[in-house]
Tab-separated table of C-alpha atoms in Angstrom:
chain	number	residue	atom	x	y	z
A	32	MET	CA	-33.736	20.781	-29.387
A	33	ASN	CA	-33.028	21.543	-25.919
A	34	ASN	CA	-29.631	21.684	-26.155
A	35	PRO	CA	-27.382	24.611	-27.206
A	36	PRO	CA	-26.801	24.243	-30.969
A	37	THR	CA	-23.083	24.752	-32.136
A	38	GLY	CA	-22.176	25.927	-35.689
A	39	ILE	CA	-19.317	25.030	-37.967
A	40	ASN	CA	-18.316	27.827	-40.852
A	41	LEU	CA	-16.971	24.894	-43.617
A	42	GLY	CA	-15.440	27.980	-45.371
A	43	ASN	CA	-15.576	27.914	-49.532
A	44	ILE	CA	-16.194	25.020	-50.632
A	45	GLY	CA	-16.713	24.441	-54.861
A	46	ASN	CA	-15.755	27.833	-55.411
A	47	LEU	CA	-19.337	29.261	-53.927
A	48	SER	CA	-19.669	33.391	-55.051
A	49	GLN	CA	-22.532	35.285	-52.843
A	50	PRO	CA	-24.732	31.751	-53.068
A	51	SER	CA	-28.257	33.007	-52.487
A	52	GLY	CA	-29.973	29.019	-51.850
A	53	ILE	CA	-29.634	25.827	-51.015
A	54	MET	CA	-31.801	22.441	-51.073
A	55	PRO	CA	-30.521	19.240	-49.799
A	56	VAL	CA	-31.195	16.393	-51.183
A	57	LYS	CA	-30.610	12.058	-50.030
A	58	ALA	CA	-30.836	10.263	-52.970
A	59	ASP	CA	-29.432	6.253	-52.115
A	60	GLY	CA	-27.964	6.536	-48.681
A	61	ASN	CA	-25.870	9.793	-49.832
A	62	TRP	CA	-26.350	13.723	-49.015
A	63	HIS	CA	-26.580	15.980	-51.926
A	64	PHE	CA	-26.397	19.709	-51.413
A	65	PHE	CA	-27.233	22.291	-54.158
A	66	ILE	CA	-26.255	25.604	-54.025
A	67	THR	CA	-27.055	28.722	-56.438
A	68	ASN	CA	-24.435	31.386	-57.044
A	69	TYR	CA	-26.168	34.181	-57.334
A	70	ASN	CA	-22.765	36.999	-58.913
A	71	THR	CA	-21.351	33.385	-61.530
A	72	HIS	CA	-24.886	32.119	-62.603
A	73	ALA	CA	-23.466	28.661	-61.700
A	74	ILE	CA	-25.157	25.643	-59.558
A	75	THR	CA	-22.633	24.323	-56.508
A	76	ARG	CA	-23.430	20.781	-55.836
A	77	LEU	CA	-21.706	19.547	-52.288
A	78	ASP	CA	-21.705	15.371	-51.547
A	79	PHE	CA	-21.176	14.756	-48.376
A	80	GLY	CA	-21.811	11.089	-49.256
A	81	PRO	CA	-23.628	8.788	-46.513
A	82	SER	CA	-22.965	11.318	-43.239
A	83	LEU	CA	-23.891	15.176	-42.772
A	84	SER	CA	-20.791	15.314	-40.594
A	85	ASN	CA	-18.629	14.116	-43.680
A	86	THR	CA	-16.471	16.778	-45.257
A	87	PRO	CA	-18.156	17.501	-48.464
A	88	GLN	CA	-16.610	17.026	-51.807
A	89	SER	CA	-17.785	19.827	-54.580
A	90	ALA	CA	-18.398	19.976	-58.124
A	91	GLN	CA	-19.723	23.280	-59.828
A	92	PHE	CA	-22.001	23.591	-63.278
A	93	ASN	CA	-20.730	26.974	-65.264
A	94	ASN	CA	-22.177	28.217	-68.737
A	95	LEU	CA	-25.882	26.113	-68.200
A	96	SER	CA	-28.169	28.290	-70.890
A	97	GLY	CA	-30.585	30.449	-69.812
A	98	LEU	CA	-29.477	30.522	-66.104
A	99	THR	CA	-28.411	34.252	-64.995
A	100	TYR	CA	-28.493	35.124	-61.349
A	101	PRO	CA	-29.581	32.233	-59.862
A	102	PHE	CA	-31.683	32.829	-56.324
A	103	ASP	CA	-32.833	29.806	-55.359
A	104	LEU	CA	-33.969	26.221	-56.061
A	105	SER	CA	-36.397	23.234	-54.835
A	106	ILE	CA	-35.557	19.564	-56.040
A	107	ILE	CA	-38.531	16.971	-55.866
A	108	ARG	CA	-37.891	13.113	-56.987
A	109	ASP	CA	-40.937	12.304	-58.936
A	110	CYS	CA	-41.049	9.077	-61.211
A	111	GLY	CA	-37.722	7.574	-60.472
A	112	LYS	CA	-36.499	11.056	-61.573
A	113	HIS	CA	-34.720	14.046	-59.768
A	114	PHE	CA	-36.022	17.583	-60.838
A	115	GLY	CA	-35.070	20.736	-59.891
A	116	PHE	CA	-37.366	24.333	-59.380
A	117	LEU	CA	-34.691	27.425	-60.189
A	118	LEU	CA	-35.703	31.225	-59.804
A	119	SER	CA	-33.472	33.579	-61.295
A	120	ARG	CA	-33.455	37.135	-59.553
A	121	TYR	CA	-35.206	38.863	-62.254
A	122	GLY	CA	-37.789	36.217	-62.287
A	123	ASN	CA	-37.165	33.873	-65.091
A	124	ALA	CA	-37.383	30.308	-64.073
A	125	VAL	CA	-36.183	27.091	-65.136
A	126	ARG	CA	-36.301	23.490	-64.503
A	127	LEU	CA	-33.147	20.937	-64.598
A	128	ASP	CA	-33.949	17.961	-65.068
A	129	PHE	CA	-30.478	14.684	-63.925
A	130	PRO	CA	-31.076	12.091	-66.599
A	131	ALA	CA	-28.005	10.610	-64.916
A	132	GLY	CA	-28.174	10.950	-61.623
A	133	LEU	CA	-27.175	13.690	-59.135
A	134	ASP	CA	-24.558	13.383	-59.502
A	135	SER	CA	-24.157	14.325	-62.809
A	136	GLU	CA	-24.383	17.787	-64.868
A	137	PRO	CA	-28.441	18.582	-65.039
A	138	VAL	CA	-29.960	19.801	-68.425
A	139	VAL	CA	-31.122	23.490	-68.169
A	140	THR	CA	-34.643	23.998	-69.707
A	141	GLY	CA	-36.071	27.666	-69.424
A	142	LEU	CA	-39.901	28.137	-68.509
A	143	GLY	CA	-39.800	31.943	-68.944
A	144	ASN	CA	-41.864	34.046	-66.269
A	145	ILE	CA	-44.523	31.814	-65.177
A	146	GLY	CA	-46.753	33.138	-62.105
A	147	SER	CA	-46.349	36.942	-62.264
A	148	LEU	CA	-42.837	36.832	-60.825
A	149	SER	CA	-41.656	39.980	-60.022
A	150	GLY	CA	-38.099	39.728	-57.663
A	151	ALA	CA	-38.579	36.583	-57.096
A	152	HIS	CA	-36.993	36.383	-53.515
A	153	GLY	CA	-37.390	32.336	-52.113
A	154	ILE	CA	-39.231	29.360	-53.468
A	155	SER	CA	-40.642	26.754	-50.399
A	156	ASP	CA	-40.313	22.957	-50.522
A	157	VAL	CA	-42.414	21.200	-53.431
A	158	TYR	CA	-45.779	19.774	-52.139
A	159	ARG	CA	-47.784	16.762	-53.364
A	160	GLU	CA	-51.869	17.094	-53.139
A	161	GLY	CA	-52.808	14.285	-54.848
A	162	ASP	CA	-51.107	14.406	-57.777
A	163	THR	CA	-50.752	17.718	-58.364
A	164	ILE	CA	-47.327	19.183	-57.452
A	165	TYR	CA	-46.586	22.794	-55.612
A	166	MET	CA	-44.499	25.345	-54.977
A	167	TYR	CA	-44.625	28.675	-53.526
A	168	ILE	CA	-42.504	31.315	-54.455
A	169	ALA	CA	-42.305	35.166	-52.054
A	170	ASN	CA	-41.559	38.209	-54.577
A	171	SER	CA	-39.715	41.053	-53.153
A	172	ALA	CA	-40.453	44.272	-55.878
A	173	ASN	CA	-44.464	43.555	-54.982
A	174	SER	CA	-44.443	41.758	-51.795
A	175	THR	CA	-46.729	39.672	-53.120
A	176	ILE	CA	-46.698	35.480	-53.810
A	177	SER	CA	-47.053	33.387	-56.874
A	178	ARG	CA	-48.323	29.776	-56.894
A	179	ILE	CA	-46.435	26.892	-59.859
A	180	TYR	CA	-48.119	23.814	-59.223
A	181	TYR	CA	-47.503	20.628	-62.250
A	182	PRO	CA	-51.597	19.651	-62.800
A	183	THR	CA	-52.512	15.811	-63.462
A	184	CYS	CA	-52.056	14.582	-66.737
A	185	ASN	CA	-55.859	13.760	-67.819
A	186	ALA	CA	-54.606	11.733	-70.584
A	187	PRO	CA	-51.929	10.043	-72.803
A	188	THR	CA	-50.503	12.933	-74.771
A	189	LEU	CA	-48.535	10.786	-77.347
A	190	PHE	CA	-49.042	7.251	-76.869
A	191	THR	CA	-50.692	4.336	-75.142
A	192	SER	CA	-51.443	0.381	-75.651
A	193	THR	CA	-53.035	-2.332	-74.174
A	194	GLU	CA	-50.910	-4.246	-74.911
A	195	ARG	CA	-48.596	-6.495	-72.221
A	196	TYR	CA	-45.843	-6.167	-75.070
A	197	PRO	CA	-46.362	-2.453	-77.395
A	198	PRO	CA	-45.000	-1.838	-79.598
A	199	LYS	CA	-42.104	0.829	-80.268
A	200	PHE	CA	-42.008	4.358	-79.856
A	201	ALA	CA	-39.874	6.876	-80.771
A	202	TYR	CA	-40.037	10.738	-80.130
A	203	LYS	CA	-40.148	13.605	-83.021
A	204	PHE	CA	-39.281	16.443	-80.710
A	205	GLU	CA	-37.016	16.998	-77.657
A	206	GLY	CA	-38.832	17.299	-74.338
A	207	ASN	CA	-39.707	15.476	-70.667
A	208	PHE	CA	-42.070	12.409	-71.326
A	209	ASN	CA	-43.785	10.737	-68.213
A	210	ILE	CA	-44.194	6.297	-68.750
A	211	GLN	CA	-46.974	5.246	-66.884
A	212	LEU	CA	-47.687	1.544	-66.855
A	213	VAL	CA	-50.468	0.167	-64.857
A	214	MET	CA	-51.163	-2.866	-63.818
A	215	ASP	CA	-54.371	-4.666	-62.930
A	216	LYS	CA	-56.130	-1.391	-63.621
A	217	GLY	CA	-59.210	-1.094	-61.775
A	218	LEU	CA	-58.683	-4.136	-59.644
A	219	PRO	CA	-57.701	-4.039	-55.713
A	220	THR	CA	-54.487	-5.359	-56.827
A	221	GLU	CA	-54.000	-2.177	-59.659
A	222	LYS	CA	-50.064	-0.811	-59.348
A	223	ALA	CA	-48.913	1.815	-60.961
A	224	PHE	CA	-45.315	2.799	-62.285
A	225	CYS	CA	-43.824	5.405	-64.065
A	226	ARG	CA	-40.766	6.597	-65.159
A	227	ASN	CA	-39.522	10.074	-66.486
A	228	VAL	CA	-37.306	10.438	-69.981
A	229	VAL	CA	-35.763	13.327	-71.223
A	230	VAL	CA	-35.821	13.232	-75.016
A	231	PHE	CA	-32.702	15.879	-76.318
A	232	PRO	CA	-32.537	18.029	-79.826
A	233	GLU	CA	-30.798	15.551	-82.568
A	234	PRO	CA	-27.456	17.146	-83.252
A	235	HIS	CA	-27.303	19.101	-86.065
A	236	THR	CA	-24.911	18.417	-88.330
A	237	ASN	CA	-24.044	19.288	-92.108
A	238	LEU	CA	-21.184	18.689	-95.142
A	239	GLY	CA	-23.069	21.036	-97.519
A	240	ARG	CA	-24.161	19.815	-100.836
A	241	ASP	CA	-21.861	17.057	-102.764
A	242	THR	CA	-18.743	19.318	-103.772
A	243	ALA	CA	-16.330	18.957	-106.512
A	244	PHE	CA	-13.086	20.363	-106.705
A	245	CYS	CA	-9.642	21.161	-109.100
A	246	GLU	CA	-7.139	17.868	-109.195
A	247	GLY	CA	-4.412	18.398	-107.098
A	248	HIS	CA	-6.209	20.693	-104.735
A	249	GLN	CA	-7.940	19.930	-101.535
A	250	VAL	CA	-11.335	21.181	-99.818
A	251	THR	CA	-12.228	20.950	-95.693
A	252	LEU	CA	-15.110	19.832	-94.453
A	253	HIS	CA	-16.220	21.337	-90.954
A	254	PRO	CA	-19.619	19.176	-89.944
A	255	GLY	CA	-19.659	22.091	-87.054
A	256	SER	CA	-18.279	22.321	-83.933
A	257	GLY	CA	-18.597	21.851	-80.122
A	258	PHE	CA	-19.234	17.955	-80.324
A	259	ALA	CA	-17.708	15.397	-78.139
A	260	LYS	CA	-17.125	13.091	-80.640
A	261	TYR	CA	-15.675	12.456	-84.708
A	262	GLU	CA	-16.048	9.792	-86.641
A	263	TRP	CA	-14.905	10.287	-90.559
A	264	HIS	CA	-15.207	6.987	-93.061
A	265	ASN	CA	-11.367	6.983	-92.663
A	266	GLY	CA	-11.920	6.755	-88.880
A	267	SER	CA	-10.289	10.478	-87.967
A	268	SER	CA	-11.589	11.787	-85.015
A	269	ASP	CA	-10.581	15.459	-86.192
A	270	SER	CA	-13.375	18.064	-85.835
A	271	THR	CA	-12.749	18.907	-89.678
A	272	PHE	CA	-11.519	16.251	-92.479
A	273	VAL	CA	-9.623	17.198	-95.083
A	274	ALA	CA	-10.245	15.799	-98.438
A	275	ASP	CA	-7.448	15.348	-101.616
A	276	THR	CA	-8.713	12.759	-103.243
A	277	THR	CA	-13.200	11.689	-105.137
A	278	GLY	CA	-15.743	9.418	-103.182
A	279	ILE	CA	-17.603	9.433	-100.308
A	280	ALA	CA	-17.355	11.138	-97.062
A	281	TRP	CA	-18.730	11.040	-94.156
A	282	VAL	CA	-18.732	12.043	-90.510
A	283	GLU	CA	-21.051	11.405	-87.513
A	284	VAL	CA	-21.240	13.507	-84.455
A	285	THR	CA	-21.804	13.340	-80.829
A	286	ASP	CA	-22.758	14.874	-78.576
A	287	LYS	CA	-22.685	15.857	-74.898
A	288	TYR	CA	-25.768	13.605	-74.183
A	289	LYS	CA	-24.354	10.584	-76.876
A	290	CYS	CA	-26.691	11.518	-79.262
A	291	THR	CA	-25.322	10.747	-82.956
A	292	LYS	CA	-25.813	11.611	-86.484
A	293	ARG	CA	-24.607	11.149	-89.716
A	294	ASP	CA	-24.448	13.398	-92.978
A	295	SER	CA	-22.378	12.641	-96.303
A	296	VAL	CA	-21.160	13.973	-98.767
A	297	ASN	CA	-20.264	13.312	-102.056
A	298	ILE	CA	-16.778	14.217	-103.715
A	299	THR	CA	-15.684	14.758	-106.813
A	300	THR	CA	-12.441	16.213	-108.720
A	301	PHE	CA	-11.941	18.513	-112.438
A	302	PRO	CA	-9.063	16.389	-113.927
A	303	LYS	CA	-6.194	17.930	-115.470
A	304	THR	CA	-6.733	17.881	-119.481
A	305	LEU	CA	-3.314	19.612	-120.336
A	306	PHE	CA	-0.648	17.784	-121.887
A	307	LEU	CA	1.782	19.342	-124.691
A	308	GLY	CA	3.207	15.747	-125.400
A	309	ASN	CA	6.477	14.025	-125.065
A	310	ASP	CA	9.569	15.582	-125.052
A	311	THR	CA	11.122	15.337	-128.634
A	312	THR	CA	14.008	15.866	-130.632
A	313	LEU	CA	13.663	16.827	-133.957
A	314	THR	CA	16.194	17.591	-137.368
A	315	ARG	CA	17.424	20.872	-137.512
A	316	GLY	CA	16.203	23.404	-139.060
A	317	GLU	CA	12.773	22.796	-138.703
A	318	SER	CA	9.511	24.399	-137.173
A	319	PHE	CA	7.695	23.163	-134.579
A	320	THR	CA	4.179	23.439	-133.790
A	321	LEU	CA	2.053	23.659	-129.619
A	322	ASN	CA	-1.118	23.197	-129.136
A	323	ALA	CA	-2.495	23.892	-125.326
A	324	GLY	CA	-5.705	22.041	-126.139
A	325	VAL	CA	-9.469	23.854	-126.558
A	326	ASN	CA	-11.594	24.572	-123.460
A	327	TYR	CA	-9.831	26.771	-121.937
A	328	GLN	CA	-10.401	30.346	-120.622
A	329	SER	CA	-6.443	31.718	-121.023
A	330	TYR	CA	-3.490	30.422	-121.717
A	331	SER	CA	0.397	31.993	-120.694
A	332	TRP	CA	3.385	30.774	-122.670
A	333	SER	CA	6.676	30.796	-121.309
A	334	SER	CA	8.167	32.614	-124.717
A	335	GLY	CA	4.876	35.197	-124.263
A	336	GLU	CA	1.922	34.574	-126.317
A	337	SER	CA	-1.546	34.566	-125.147
A	338	THR	CA	-2.963	31.624	-128.262
A	339	GLN	CA	-3.364	28.213	-128.349
A	340	GLU	CA	-1.141	27.358	-130.220
A	341	ILE	CA	2.735	28.750	-130.864
A	342	THR	CA	4.912	27.692	-134.187
A	343	LYS	CA	8.800	27.843	-133.444
A	344	ASN	CA	12.458	26.877	-134.250
A	345	LYS	CA	14.224	27.169	-131.738
A	346	GLU	CA	14.916	24.108	-129.254
A	347	GLY	CA	14.387	24.575	-125.109
A	348	GLU	CA	11.871	24.144	-122.981
A	349	TYR	CA	8.582	25.690	-123.926
A	350	ALA	CA	5.800	25.780	-120.736
A	351	VAL	CA	2.560	26.852	-120.573
A	352	SER	CA	-0.200	27.865	-118.108
A	353	VAL	CA	-4.093	27.513	-118.587
A	354	VAL	CA	-7.405	27.841	-116.897
A	355	ASP	CA	-9.709	26.025	-117.363
A	356	MET	CA	-13.979	26.303	-117.482
A	357	HIS	CA	-14.207	25.414	-113.533
A	358	ASN	CA	-11.590	27.963	-113.055
A	359	CYS	CA	-8.865	25.334	-112.339
A	360	PRO	CA	-5.015	26.442	-113.164
A	361	GLN	CA	-3.472	23.979	-114.998
A	362	SER	CA	0.040	23.820	-116.602
A	363	ASP	CA	2.747	21.845	-118.626
A	364	ALA	CA	6.167	21.602	-120.290
A	365	ILE	CA	7.816	20.564	-122.844
A	366	ILE	CA	11.582	20.133	-123.818
A	367	ILE	CA	12.318	20.356	-127.657
A	368	ARG	CA	16.210	19.044	-128.815
A	369	TYR	CA	17.701	19.910	-131.799
A	370	LYS	CA	19.393	16.968	-133.922
A	371	THR	CA	22.349	17.953	-136.590
A	372	PHE	CA	23.945	15.294	-138.033
A	373	VAL	CA	28.094	15.996	-138.209
A	374	PRO	CA	30.731	13.422	-140.028
A	375	ASN	CA	33.262	12.009	-137.149
A	376	PHE	CA	35.893	10.718	-139.992
A	377	LEU	CA	37.676	12.532	-142.421
A	378	THR	CA	39.956	10.646	-145.718
A	379	PRO	CA	41.704	13.150	-147.312
A	380	ASN	CA	43.487	11.071	-150.194
A	381	GLY	CA	41.631	12.603	-153.124
A	382	ASP	CA	39.413	9.710	-154.387
A	383	GLY	CA	36.777	11.299	-153.370
A	384	PHE	CA	34.842	9.387	-150.919
A	385	ASN	CA	34.942	11.994	-147.838
A	386	ASP	CA	37.877	13.956	-149.223
A	387	THR	CA	36.250	16.815	-147.050
A	388	TRP	CA	34.340	17.603	-143.937
A	389	GLU	CA	30.980	19.327	-144.429
A	390	ILE	CA	27.723	20.115	-142.446
A	391	PRO	CA	24.862	20.851	-144.699
A	392	LEU	CA	22.396	22.087	-142.307
A	393	LEU	CA	24.724	24.647	-141.318
A	394	ILE	CA	23.697	26.674	-144.472
A	395	ASN	CA	21.062	27.688	-141.892
A	396	TYR	CA	23.415	29.402	-139.623
A	397	PRO	CA	25.450	31.379	-141.908
A	398	GLN	CA	26.206	33.147	-138.658
A	399	ALA	CA	27.150	29.991	-137.024
A	400	GLU	CA	31.401	29.108	-135.883
A	401	ILE	CA	33.151	26.516	-135.761
A	402	LYS	CA	36.382	25.519	-134.001
A	403	ILE	CA	38.690	22.974	-134.516
A	404	PHE	CA	41.296	22.123	-132.023
A	405	ASP	CA	44.371	18.922	-132.085
A	406	ARG	CA	44.345	16.868	-129.061
A	407	TYR	CA	46.510	19.888	-127.475
A	408	GLY	CA	44.361	22.485	-127.371
A	409	LYS	CA	46.138	24.238	-130.590
A	410	LEU	CA	43.194	25.754	-132.934
A	411	ILE	CA	43.468	24.027	-136.093
A	412	THR	CA	40.907	26.219	-138.057
A	413	ARG	CA	38.050	28.528	-137.273
A	414	ARG	CA	35.378	29.071	-139.842
A	415	LYS	CA	31.934	30.455	-140.362
A	416	GLY	CA	28.751	28.691	-140.986
A	417	SER	CA	28.430	29.669	-144.565
A	418	ASP	CA	32.180	28.521	-145.108
A	419	SER	CA	32.046	25.470	-143.216
A	420	MET	CA	34.156	23.179	-145.448
A	421	TRP	CA	37.189	21.751	-144.062
A	422	ASP	CA	40.067	19.516	-146.183
A	423	GLY	CA	41.775	19.057	-143.318
A	424	THR	CA	44.633	21.329	-143.295
A	425	TYR	CA	46.842	23.131	-141.549
A	426	ASN	CA	48.451	26.205	-143.157
A	427	GLY	CA	47.806	24.448	-146.137
A	428	LYS	CA	49.529	20.991	-145.260
A	429	LEU	CA	47.687	17.898	-144.507
A	430	LEU	CA	47.790	17.439	-140.977
A	431	PRO	CA	48.580	13.550	-139.868
A	432	LYS	CA	46.353	10.367	-138.781
A	433	ASP	CA	44.451	11.594	-135.489
A	434	SER	CA	41.735	12.989	-133.984
A	435	TYR	CA	40.461	16.234	-133.770
A	436	TRP	CA	37.661	17.614	-131.264
A	437	TYR	CA	35.290	20.451	-132.475
A	438	PHE	CA	32.754	23.007	-131.339
A	439	ILE	CA	29.772	24.800	-133.031
A	440	ASP	CA	27.871	27.177	-131.716
A	441	LEU	CA	25.212	28.557	-133.975
A	442	LYS	CA	24.476	31.838	-132.158
A	443	ASP	CA	20.824	31.059	-131.618
A	444	GLY	CA	21.031	30.390	-127.925
A	445	SER	CA	21.248	26.693	-128.147
A	446	GLU	CA	23.973	24.626	-126.409
A	447	ILE	CA	27.336	24.215	-127.987
A	448	ILE	CA	27.345	21.509	-130.564
A	449	LYS	CA	31.206	19.241	-129.993
A	450	GLY	CA	32.654	16.396	-130.950
A	451	PHE	CA	35.225	14.489	-132.634
A	452	ILE	CA	36.960	14.231	-136.203
A	453	THR	CA	39.174	11.744	-137.171
A	454	ILE	CA	41.371	11.696	-140.166
A	455	THR	CA	42.626	8.210	-141.984
A	456	TRP	CA	42.818	7.077	-145.246
């Protein structure tokens, strides 16, 4: 100390922003400096390693809960762990815990304004007197000094045992707890050991009540955000889960303290019940009734009706959309086709059998149009449904043996019926 000092400016290491307090700590042979940043509400840690002459590495802790305008801090080792006491410029104090060591992110616990702090401007080192810990704080706003102390615990507050192997104990709420082991109590060989335990709050996740949704739809489960890890029943690690099948869905979340919590939900679906039947072919001229079924709130047919059932006599596709009692939309469709018997041969030989070509069902379609062509595309005859009988002649003369094509248009919007007829005898 008799030599003149030498100074070196190390520069801005670790994104310092109006540094207001500094606390050096040596742990496990390595130096760590903790610095409060007034402007950014953050703590910077400089790690020098085993020598203070080393160039430090830095780490910064932002967004620590309750940490606003930090002004100074002090750190002490107790019960095998390091603890910090930090002041904000406006009177609030917080506690820092380092459950994973000084090179890990601290856990912040707000203590409020203790000791009538007013413009806290500086904090002393930590001092012991017996088992009581003392700190002193200068208040610039009213020119006073506050004394902060942690008194000795007089008796266990949660659990005690005199057994060599005590039973397991589960903490029911979060907080900082000390475990003390006293050996050979009252004897000259008495020894005491202490360990601090930080109990973190249990993660809160809730998938909600058991749920049901419409068949063919899906539901998204949200266990909550901000967890370090998600594990779903199907192995997914996404923060949400899209369920489209029935069964039990569960998620296990892990927070930044590696605490886990699991929740589950039973998922069911409202099944589709609408069924109009299989596609059907009917005899031409028949009417048919389609019934969508009961227990639906509303009906909407493609043909315009809004009733439970409809009766039709025209072939085609009929679709219906309904809404069931669970507000689930459903739809179905059916195709109705008519079959028409058309003879495919004619024997105009005067024996009384198949001397004429007749289609009995055309009596129901008097406006139908029938056209017959020879193999070269020549129109042989054109007839109406009300007069569909043909005797195999063209201009009064019997046509030669051959195959002739027919086209029948029922004039009801249905497809053209076509085929061939063979004249023979």
